[in-house]
Short mmCIF file of C-alpha atoms in Angstrom, two decimals:
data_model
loop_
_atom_site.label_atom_id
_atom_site.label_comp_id
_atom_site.label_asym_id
_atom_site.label_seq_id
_atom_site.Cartn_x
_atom_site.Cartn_y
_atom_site.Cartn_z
CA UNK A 1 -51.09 11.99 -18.98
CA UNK A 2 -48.04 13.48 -17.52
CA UNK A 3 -44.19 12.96 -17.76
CA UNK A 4 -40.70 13.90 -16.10
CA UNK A 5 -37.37 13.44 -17.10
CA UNK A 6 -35.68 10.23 -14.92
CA UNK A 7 -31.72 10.43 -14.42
CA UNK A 8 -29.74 8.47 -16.32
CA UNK A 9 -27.83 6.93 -13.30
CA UNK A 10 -30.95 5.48 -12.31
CA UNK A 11 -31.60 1.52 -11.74
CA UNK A 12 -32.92 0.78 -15.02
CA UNK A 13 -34.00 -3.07 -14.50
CA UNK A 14 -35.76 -1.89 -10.91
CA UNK A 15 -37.28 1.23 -13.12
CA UNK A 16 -38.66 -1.78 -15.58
CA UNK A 17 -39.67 -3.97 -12.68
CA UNK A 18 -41.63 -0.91 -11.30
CA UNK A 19 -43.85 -0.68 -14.36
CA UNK A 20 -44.12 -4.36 -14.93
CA UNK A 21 -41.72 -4.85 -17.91
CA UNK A 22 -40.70 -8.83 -17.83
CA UNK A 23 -37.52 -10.29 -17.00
CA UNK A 24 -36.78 -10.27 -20.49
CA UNK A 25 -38.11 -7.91 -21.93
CA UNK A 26 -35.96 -6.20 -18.90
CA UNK A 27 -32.60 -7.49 -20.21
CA UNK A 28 -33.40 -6.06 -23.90
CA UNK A 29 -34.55 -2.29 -22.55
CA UNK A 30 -31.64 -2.23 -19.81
CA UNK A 31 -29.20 -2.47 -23.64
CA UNK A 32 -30.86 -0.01 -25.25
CA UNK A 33 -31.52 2.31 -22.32
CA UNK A 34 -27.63 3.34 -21.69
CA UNK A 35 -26.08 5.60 -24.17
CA UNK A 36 -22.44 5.34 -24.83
CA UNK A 37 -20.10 8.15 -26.69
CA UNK A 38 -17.12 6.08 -28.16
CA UNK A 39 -13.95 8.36 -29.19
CA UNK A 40 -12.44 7.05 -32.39
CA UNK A 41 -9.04 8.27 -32.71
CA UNK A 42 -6.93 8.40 -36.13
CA UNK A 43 -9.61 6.30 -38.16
CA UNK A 44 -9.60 6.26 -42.01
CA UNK A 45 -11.35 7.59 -44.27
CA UNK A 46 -12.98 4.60 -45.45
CA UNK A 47 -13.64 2.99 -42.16
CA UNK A 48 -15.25 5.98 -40.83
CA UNK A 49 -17.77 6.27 -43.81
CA UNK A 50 -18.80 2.49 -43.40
CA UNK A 51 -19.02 2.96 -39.92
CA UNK A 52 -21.44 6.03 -40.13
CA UNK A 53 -23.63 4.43 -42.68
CA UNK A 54 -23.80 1.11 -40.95
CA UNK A 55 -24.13 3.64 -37.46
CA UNK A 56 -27.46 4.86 -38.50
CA UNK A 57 -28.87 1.67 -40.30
CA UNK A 58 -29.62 0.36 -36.54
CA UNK A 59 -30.32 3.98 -34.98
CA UNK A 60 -27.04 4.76 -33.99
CA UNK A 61 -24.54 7.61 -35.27
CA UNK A 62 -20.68 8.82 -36.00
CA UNK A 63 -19.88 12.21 -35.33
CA UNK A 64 -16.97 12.81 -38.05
CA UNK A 65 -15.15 15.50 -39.42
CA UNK A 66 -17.04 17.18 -42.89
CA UNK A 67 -13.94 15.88 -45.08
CA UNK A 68 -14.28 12.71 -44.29
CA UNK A 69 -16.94 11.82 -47.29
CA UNK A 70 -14.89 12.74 -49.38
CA UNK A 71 -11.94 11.73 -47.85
CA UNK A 72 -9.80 14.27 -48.31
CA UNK A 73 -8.26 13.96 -44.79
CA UNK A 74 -7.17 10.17 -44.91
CA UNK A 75 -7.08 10.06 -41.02
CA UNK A 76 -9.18 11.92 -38.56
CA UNK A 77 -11.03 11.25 -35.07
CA UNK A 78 -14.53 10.56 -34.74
CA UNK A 79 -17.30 9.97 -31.68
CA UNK A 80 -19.62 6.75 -32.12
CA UNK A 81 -23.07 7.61 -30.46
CA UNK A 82 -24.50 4.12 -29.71
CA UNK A 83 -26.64 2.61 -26.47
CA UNK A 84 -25.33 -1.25 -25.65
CA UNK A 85 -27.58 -2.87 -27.65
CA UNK A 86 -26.40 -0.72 -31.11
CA UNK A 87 -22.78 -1.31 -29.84
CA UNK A 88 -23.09 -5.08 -29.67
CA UNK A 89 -24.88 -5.12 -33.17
CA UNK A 90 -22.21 -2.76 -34.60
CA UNK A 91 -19.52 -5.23 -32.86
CA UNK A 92 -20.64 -8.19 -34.97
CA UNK A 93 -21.18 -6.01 -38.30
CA UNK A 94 -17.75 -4.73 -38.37
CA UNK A 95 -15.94 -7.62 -37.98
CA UNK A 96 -17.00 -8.49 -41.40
CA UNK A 97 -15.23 -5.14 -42.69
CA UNK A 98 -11.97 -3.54 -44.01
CA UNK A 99 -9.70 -0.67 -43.18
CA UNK A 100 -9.29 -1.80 -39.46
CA UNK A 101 -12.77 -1.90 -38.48
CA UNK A 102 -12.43 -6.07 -37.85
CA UNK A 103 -10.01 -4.37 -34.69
CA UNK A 104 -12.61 -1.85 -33.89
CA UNK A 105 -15.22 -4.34 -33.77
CA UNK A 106 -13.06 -6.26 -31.41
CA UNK A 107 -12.41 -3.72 -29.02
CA UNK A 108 -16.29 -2.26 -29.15
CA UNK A 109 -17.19 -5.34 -26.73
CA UNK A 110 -15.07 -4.47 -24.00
CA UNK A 111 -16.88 -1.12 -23.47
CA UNK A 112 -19.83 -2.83 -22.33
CA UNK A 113 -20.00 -3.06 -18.71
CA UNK A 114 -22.01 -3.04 -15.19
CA UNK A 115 -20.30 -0.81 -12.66
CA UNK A 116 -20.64 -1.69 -9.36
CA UNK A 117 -22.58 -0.05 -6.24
CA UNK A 118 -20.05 -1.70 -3.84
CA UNK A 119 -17.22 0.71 -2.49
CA UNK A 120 -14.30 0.07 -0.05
CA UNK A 121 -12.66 2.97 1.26
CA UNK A 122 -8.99 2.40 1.77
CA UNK A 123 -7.37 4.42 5.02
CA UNK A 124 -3.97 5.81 4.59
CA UNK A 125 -1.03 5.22 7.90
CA UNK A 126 2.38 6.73 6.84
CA UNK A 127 5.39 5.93 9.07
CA UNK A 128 7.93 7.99 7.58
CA UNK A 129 7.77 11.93 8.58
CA UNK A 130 8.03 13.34 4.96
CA UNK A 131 4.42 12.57 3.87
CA UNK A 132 2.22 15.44 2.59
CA UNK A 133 -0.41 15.12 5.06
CA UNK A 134 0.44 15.51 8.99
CA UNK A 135 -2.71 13.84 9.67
CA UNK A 136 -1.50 10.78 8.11
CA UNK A 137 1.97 10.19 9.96
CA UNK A 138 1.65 7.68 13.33
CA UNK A 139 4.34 5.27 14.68
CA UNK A 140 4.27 2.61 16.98
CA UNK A 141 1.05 2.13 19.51
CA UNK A 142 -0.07 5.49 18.55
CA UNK A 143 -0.26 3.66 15.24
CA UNK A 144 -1.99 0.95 16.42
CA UNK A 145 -4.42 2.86 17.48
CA UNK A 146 -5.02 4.72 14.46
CA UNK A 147 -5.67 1.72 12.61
CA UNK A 148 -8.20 0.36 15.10
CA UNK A 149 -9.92 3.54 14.83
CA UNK A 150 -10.27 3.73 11.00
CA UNK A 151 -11.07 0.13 11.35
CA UNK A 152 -13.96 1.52 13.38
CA UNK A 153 -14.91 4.22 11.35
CA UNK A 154 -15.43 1.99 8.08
CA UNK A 155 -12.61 1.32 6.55
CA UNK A 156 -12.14 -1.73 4.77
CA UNK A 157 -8.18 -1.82 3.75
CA UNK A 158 -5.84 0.06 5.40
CA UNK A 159 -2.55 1.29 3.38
CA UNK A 160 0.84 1.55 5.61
CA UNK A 161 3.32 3.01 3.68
CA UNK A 162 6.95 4.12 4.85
CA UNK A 163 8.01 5.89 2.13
CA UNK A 164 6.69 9.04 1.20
CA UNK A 165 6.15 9.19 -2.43
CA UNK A 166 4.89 12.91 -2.84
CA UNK A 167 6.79 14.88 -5.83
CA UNK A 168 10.17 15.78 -5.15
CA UNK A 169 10.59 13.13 -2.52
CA UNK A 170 13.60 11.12 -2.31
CA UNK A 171 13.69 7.36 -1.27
CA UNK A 172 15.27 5.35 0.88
CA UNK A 173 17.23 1.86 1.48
CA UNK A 174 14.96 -1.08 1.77
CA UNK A 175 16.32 -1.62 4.98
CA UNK A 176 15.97 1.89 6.30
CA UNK A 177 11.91 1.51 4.97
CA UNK A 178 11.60 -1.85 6.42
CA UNK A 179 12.45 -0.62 9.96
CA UNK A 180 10.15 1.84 9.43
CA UNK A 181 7.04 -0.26 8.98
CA UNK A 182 8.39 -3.56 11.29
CA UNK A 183 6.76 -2.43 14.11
CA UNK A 184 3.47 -1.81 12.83
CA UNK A 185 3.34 -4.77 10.75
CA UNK A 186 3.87 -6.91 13.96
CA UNK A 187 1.59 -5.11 16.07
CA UNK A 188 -1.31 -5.61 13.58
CA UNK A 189 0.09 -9.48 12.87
CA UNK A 190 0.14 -10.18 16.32
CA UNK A 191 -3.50 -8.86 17.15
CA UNK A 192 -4.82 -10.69 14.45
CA UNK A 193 -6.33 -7.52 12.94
CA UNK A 194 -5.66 -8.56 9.24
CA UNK A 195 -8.64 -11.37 10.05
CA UNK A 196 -11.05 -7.77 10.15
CA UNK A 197 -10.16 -5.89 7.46
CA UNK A 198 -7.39 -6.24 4.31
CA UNK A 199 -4.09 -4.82 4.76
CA UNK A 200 -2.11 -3.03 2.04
CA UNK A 201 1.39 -1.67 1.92
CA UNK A 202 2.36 0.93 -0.32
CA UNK A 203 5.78 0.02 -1.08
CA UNK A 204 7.69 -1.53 -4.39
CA UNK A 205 10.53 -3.12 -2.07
CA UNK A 206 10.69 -7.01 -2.22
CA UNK A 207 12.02 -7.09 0.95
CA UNK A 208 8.79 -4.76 2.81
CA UNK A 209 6.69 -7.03 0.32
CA UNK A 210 7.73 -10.26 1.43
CA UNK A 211 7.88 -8.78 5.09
CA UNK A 212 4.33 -7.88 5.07
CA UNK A 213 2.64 -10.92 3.05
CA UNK A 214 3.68 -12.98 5.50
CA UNK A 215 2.29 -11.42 8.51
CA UNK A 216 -1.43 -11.35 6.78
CA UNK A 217 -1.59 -8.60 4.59
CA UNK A 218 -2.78 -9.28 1.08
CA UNK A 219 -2.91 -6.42 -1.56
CA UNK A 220 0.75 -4.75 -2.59
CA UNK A 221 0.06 -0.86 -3.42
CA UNK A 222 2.78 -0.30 -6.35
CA UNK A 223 3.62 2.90 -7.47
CA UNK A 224 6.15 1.82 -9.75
CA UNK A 225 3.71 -0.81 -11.38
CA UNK A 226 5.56 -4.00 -11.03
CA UNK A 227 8.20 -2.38 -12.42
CA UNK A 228 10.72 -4.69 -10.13
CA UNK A 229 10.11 -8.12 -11.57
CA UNK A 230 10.97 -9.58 -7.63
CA UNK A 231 7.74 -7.87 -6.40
CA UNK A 232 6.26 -9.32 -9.49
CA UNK A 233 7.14 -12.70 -8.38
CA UNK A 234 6.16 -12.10 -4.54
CA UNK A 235 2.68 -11.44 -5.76
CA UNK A 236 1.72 -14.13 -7.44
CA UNK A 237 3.87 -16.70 -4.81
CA UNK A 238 1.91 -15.19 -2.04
CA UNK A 239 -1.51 -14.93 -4.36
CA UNK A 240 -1.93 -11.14 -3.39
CA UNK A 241 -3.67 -8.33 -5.26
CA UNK A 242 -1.36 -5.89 -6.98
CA UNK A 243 -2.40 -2.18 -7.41
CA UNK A 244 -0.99 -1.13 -10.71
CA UNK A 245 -0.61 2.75 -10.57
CA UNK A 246 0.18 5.08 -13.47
CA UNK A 247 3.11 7.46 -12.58
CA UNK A 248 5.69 9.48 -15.28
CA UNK A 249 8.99 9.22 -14.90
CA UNK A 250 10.82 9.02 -11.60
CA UNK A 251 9.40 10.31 -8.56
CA UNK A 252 11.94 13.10 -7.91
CA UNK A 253 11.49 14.94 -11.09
CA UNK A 254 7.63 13.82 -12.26
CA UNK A 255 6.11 17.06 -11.86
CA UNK A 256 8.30 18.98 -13.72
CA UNK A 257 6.27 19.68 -16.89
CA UNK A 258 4.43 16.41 -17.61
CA UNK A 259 3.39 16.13 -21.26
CA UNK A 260 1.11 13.26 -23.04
CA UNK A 261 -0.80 13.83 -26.39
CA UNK A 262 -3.47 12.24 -25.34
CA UNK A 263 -3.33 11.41 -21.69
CA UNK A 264 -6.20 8.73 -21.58
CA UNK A 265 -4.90 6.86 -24.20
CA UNK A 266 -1.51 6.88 -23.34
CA UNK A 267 -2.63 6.06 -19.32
CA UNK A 268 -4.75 2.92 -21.27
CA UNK A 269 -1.54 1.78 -22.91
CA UNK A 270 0.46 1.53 -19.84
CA UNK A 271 -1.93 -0.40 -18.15
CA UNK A 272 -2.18 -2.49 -20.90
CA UNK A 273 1.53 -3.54 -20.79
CA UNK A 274 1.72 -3.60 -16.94
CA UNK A 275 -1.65 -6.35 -16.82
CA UNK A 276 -0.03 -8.19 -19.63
CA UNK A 277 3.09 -8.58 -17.25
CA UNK A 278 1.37 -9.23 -14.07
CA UNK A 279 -0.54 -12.02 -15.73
CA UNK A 280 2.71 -13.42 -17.64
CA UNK A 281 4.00 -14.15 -13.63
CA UNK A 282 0.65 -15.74 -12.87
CA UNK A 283 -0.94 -12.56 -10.83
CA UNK A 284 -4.95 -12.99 -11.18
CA UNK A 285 -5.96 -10.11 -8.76
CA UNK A 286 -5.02 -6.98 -10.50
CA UNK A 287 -6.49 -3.06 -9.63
CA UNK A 288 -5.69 -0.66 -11.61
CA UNK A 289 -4.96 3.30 -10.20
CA UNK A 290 -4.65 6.30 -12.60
CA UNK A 291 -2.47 7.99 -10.06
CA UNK A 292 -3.89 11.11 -9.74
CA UNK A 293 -0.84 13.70 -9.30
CA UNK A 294 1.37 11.47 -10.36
CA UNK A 295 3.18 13.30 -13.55
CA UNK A 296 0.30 15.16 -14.64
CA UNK A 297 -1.36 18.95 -14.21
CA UNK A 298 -4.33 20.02 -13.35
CA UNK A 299 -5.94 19.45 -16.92
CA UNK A 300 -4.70 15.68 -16.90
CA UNK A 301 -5.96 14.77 -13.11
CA UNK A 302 -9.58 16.55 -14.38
CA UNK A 303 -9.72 14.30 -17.39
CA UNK A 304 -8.93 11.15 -15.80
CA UNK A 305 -11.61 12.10 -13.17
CA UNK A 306 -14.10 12.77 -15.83
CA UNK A 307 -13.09 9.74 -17.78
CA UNK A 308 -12.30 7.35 -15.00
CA UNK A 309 -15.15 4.73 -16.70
CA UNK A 310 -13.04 4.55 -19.59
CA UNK A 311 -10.32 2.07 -17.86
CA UNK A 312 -13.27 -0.11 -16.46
CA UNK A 313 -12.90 -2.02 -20.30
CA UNK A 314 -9.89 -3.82 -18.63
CA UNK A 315 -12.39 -5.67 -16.08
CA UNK A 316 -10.47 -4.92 -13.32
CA UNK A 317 -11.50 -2.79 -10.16
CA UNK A 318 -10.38 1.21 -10.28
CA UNK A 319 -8.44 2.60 -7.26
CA UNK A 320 -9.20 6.28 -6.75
CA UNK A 321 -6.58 8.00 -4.72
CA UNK A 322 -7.05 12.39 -4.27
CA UNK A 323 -6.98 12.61 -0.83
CA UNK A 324 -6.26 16.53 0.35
CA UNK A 325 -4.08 16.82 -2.81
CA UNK A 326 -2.55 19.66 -4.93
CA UNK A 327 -5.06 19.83 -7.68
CA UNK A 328 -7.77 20.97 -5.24
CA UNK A 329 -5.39 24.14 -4.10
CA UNK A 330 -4.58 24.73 -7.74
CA UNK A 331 -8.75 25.05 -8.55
CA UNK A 332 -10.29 26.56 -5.36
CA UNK A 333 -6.51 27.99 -3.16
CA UNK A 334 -6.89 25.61 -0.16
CA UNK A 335 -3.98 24.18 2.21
CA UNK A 336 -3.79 20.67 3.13
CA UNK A 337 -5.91 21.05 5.91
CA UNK A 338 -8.66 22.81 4.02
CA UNK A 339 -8.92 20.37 1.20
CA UNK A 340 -11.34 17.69 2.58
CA UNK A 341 -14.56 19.25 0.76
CA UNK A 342 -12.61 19.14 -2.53
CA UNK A 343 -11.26 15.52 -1.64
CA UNK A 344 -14.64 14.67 -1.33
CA UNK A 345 -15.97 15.74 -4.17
CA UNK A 346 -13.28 14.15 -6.80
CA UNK A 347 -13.79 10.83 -5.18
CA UNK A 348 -17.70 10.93 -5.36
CA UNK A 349 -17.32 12.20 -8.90
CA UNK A 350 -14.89 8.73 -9.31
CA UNK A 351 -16.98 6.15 -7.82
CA UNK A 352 -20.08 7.58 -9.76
CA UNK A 353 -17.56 7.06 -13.06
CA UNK A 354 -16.68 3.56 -11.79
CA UNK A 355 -14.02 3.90 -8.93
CA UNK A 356 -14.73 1.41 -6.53
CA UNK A 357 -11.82 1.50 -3.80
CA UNK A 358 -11.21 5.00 -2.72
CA UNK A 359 -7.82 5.94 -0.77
CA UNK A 360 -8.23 8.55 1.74
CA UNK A 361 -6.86 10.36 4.90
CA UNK A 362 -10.50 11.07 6.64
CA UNK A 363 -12.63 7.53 6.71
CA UNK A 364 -15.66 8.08 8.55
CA UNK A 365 -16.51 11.75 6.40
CA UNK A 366 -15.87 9.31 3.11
CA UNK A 367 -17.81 6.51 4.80
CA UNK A 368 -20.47 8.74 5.46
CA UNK A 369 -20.41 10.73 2.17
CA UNK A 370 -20.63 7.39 0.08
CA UNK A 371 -23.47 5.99 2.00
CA UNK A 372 -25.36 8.78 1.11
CA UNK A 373 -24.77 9.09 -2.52
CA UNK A 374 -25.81 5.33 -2.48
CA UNK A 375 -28.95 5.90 -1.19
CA UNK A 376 -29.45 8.77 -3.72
CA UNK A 377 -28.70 6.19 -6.60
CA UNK A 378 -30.64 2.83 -5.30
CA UNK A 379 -33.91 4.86 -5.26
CA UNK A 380 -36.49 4.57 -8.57
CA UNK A 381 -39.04 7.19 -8.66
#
């Protein structure tokens, strides 16, 4: 007899098929074969010590602090250590319990997911001249061209902004941006090249929005979160997908010291509010983007990266967007031109924690990159 250790990101119901496990018997091992680490925050006393007992009567656990027996600390954080199967049991038992648990119980559920294997990449075009990235800035045919090239290398939705929304950048008239990304729009419109891949624009002007959905593109990239209740409205007319992106505070000043408790959490909670207002004006495609450099440091950006399957609870897919960005420089002192192997490795990192459209400056590297690290997962043993 022999044995090795099998990653965890493997297949498990091909791994089951392989050894001739039944369909399901598959279903049942595939529940109890993914391990899940649950952070409780500001639980009570009580709650935690029924949760810990009822925890380990079905094999799972609760990682709590060594007052909370005797409850001498009233509130405290905790880390549930459950596969799906455990989590779906403990789901059902709680609901029949006090001190909030019947809440906890509820929300248990929505951590149990399947991430998918299927990733777009997302070019980036910029018409404006202000945009980090050189590489990134093309206007009229040479723009045209650009697009028909990332179309070529792989990409599956192309992003045209006009505005530059780096930190520190100012905006401009709707007007002034809608000039900016006419001809491009009707270049693309009038070639028909929306029929071969989707078309986003990065904007959160009803007037670019409106421009745009009418000439065949379909997704609205939103910095601002449907924070203008006209874009909003555009949306769900036209039937589009909305990109809701986390940002703090204004663009011009959102660097300047950003501060959260707990930044996942508080991330969570904005999305929360923002997908409770996109459905309230009938919007039913909704992705949701952390916004990576968007009002946080370094530490934030890493935690959201390391985290990133945490916002897959919503059901909705996660936009990754690093591309040649700040955070690599501040870990590894690169310039914008030097930052592709660090772009590369945040995004694979993403889409391996559930990131399934990633936005990006170099397609065919991505394209290439992400092929490979699918072929790495879809094989067994």
């Amino acid at each position: 007899m022999k044995l090795y250790k099998i990653n965890n990101s493997t297949c498990k119901e091909k791994l089951f098929q392989k050894i001739g496990s039944t369909s399901t018997g598959n279903r049942i091992l595939e529940d109890k074969a993914n391990l899940n680490l649950i952070y409780i925050k500001d639980i009570k006393a009580p709650a935690a010590n029924i949760l810990k007992q009822d925890a380990l009567s079905i094999g799972a656990d609760l990682a709590v602090s060594r007052d909370t027996v005797t409850c001498k600390d009233e509130i405290s954080d905790a880390v549930l250590i459950a596969n799906d199967a455990q989590m779906k049991i403990l789901a059902k038992k709680e609901l029949a319990q006090p001190f909030g648990l019947k809440v906890l119980a509820q929300q248990l559920g929505s951590f149990l997911f399947t991430k998918t294997d299927e990733v777009k990449v997302m070019g980036v075009l910029n018409t404006n001249e202000d945009s980090f990235f050189t590489g990134s800035r093309f206007n009229g045919h040479e723009a045209l061209l650009h697009v028909k090239k990332m179309i070529e290398e792989g990409a599956k939705i192309i992003d045209i902004g006009g505005v530059s929304s780096r930190p520190g950048s100012i905006g401009v008239s709707e007007e002034e941006e809608l000039q900016r990304i006419k001809p491009i729009i009707d270049l693309i419109y009038d070639e028909k090249l929306y029929k071969e891949v989707e078309f986003s624009l990065d904007s959160y002007s009803a007037l670019c929005v409106e421009y745009t959905l009418q000439r065949g593109f379909n997704i609205v990239n939103d910095i601002t979160a449907l924070e203008n209740d006209d874009v909003a409205k555009l949306v769900a007319k036209y039937d589009a997908t909305v990109v809701l992106m986390h940002k703090l505070g204004s663009t011009h000043e959102m660097q300047k010291n950003p501060t959260y408790e707990n930044v996942i959490l508080e991330v969570d909670e904005f999305f929360q509010e923002r997908v409770e207002k996109a459905k309230k004006y009938g919007i039913k495609k909704i992705v949701l983007d952390v916004g990576i450099g968007f009002g946080k440091n370094l530490e934030h950006n890493l935690l959201l990266i390391k985290h990133h399957e945490h916002f897959l609870h919503f059901g909705y897919p996660l936009l990754i967007g690093a591309s040649r960005k700040s955070m690599i420089d501040m870990i590894c002192s690169a310039s914008v031109q030097e930052r592709l192997p660090g772009t590369l490795a945040i995004h694979l990192k993403a889409v391996e924690n559930g990131a399934s459209i990633v936005r990006v400056h170099d397609i065919k590297e991505h394209v290439q990159a992400l092929k490979v690290q699918k072929a790495i997962n879809k094989v067994v043993i």
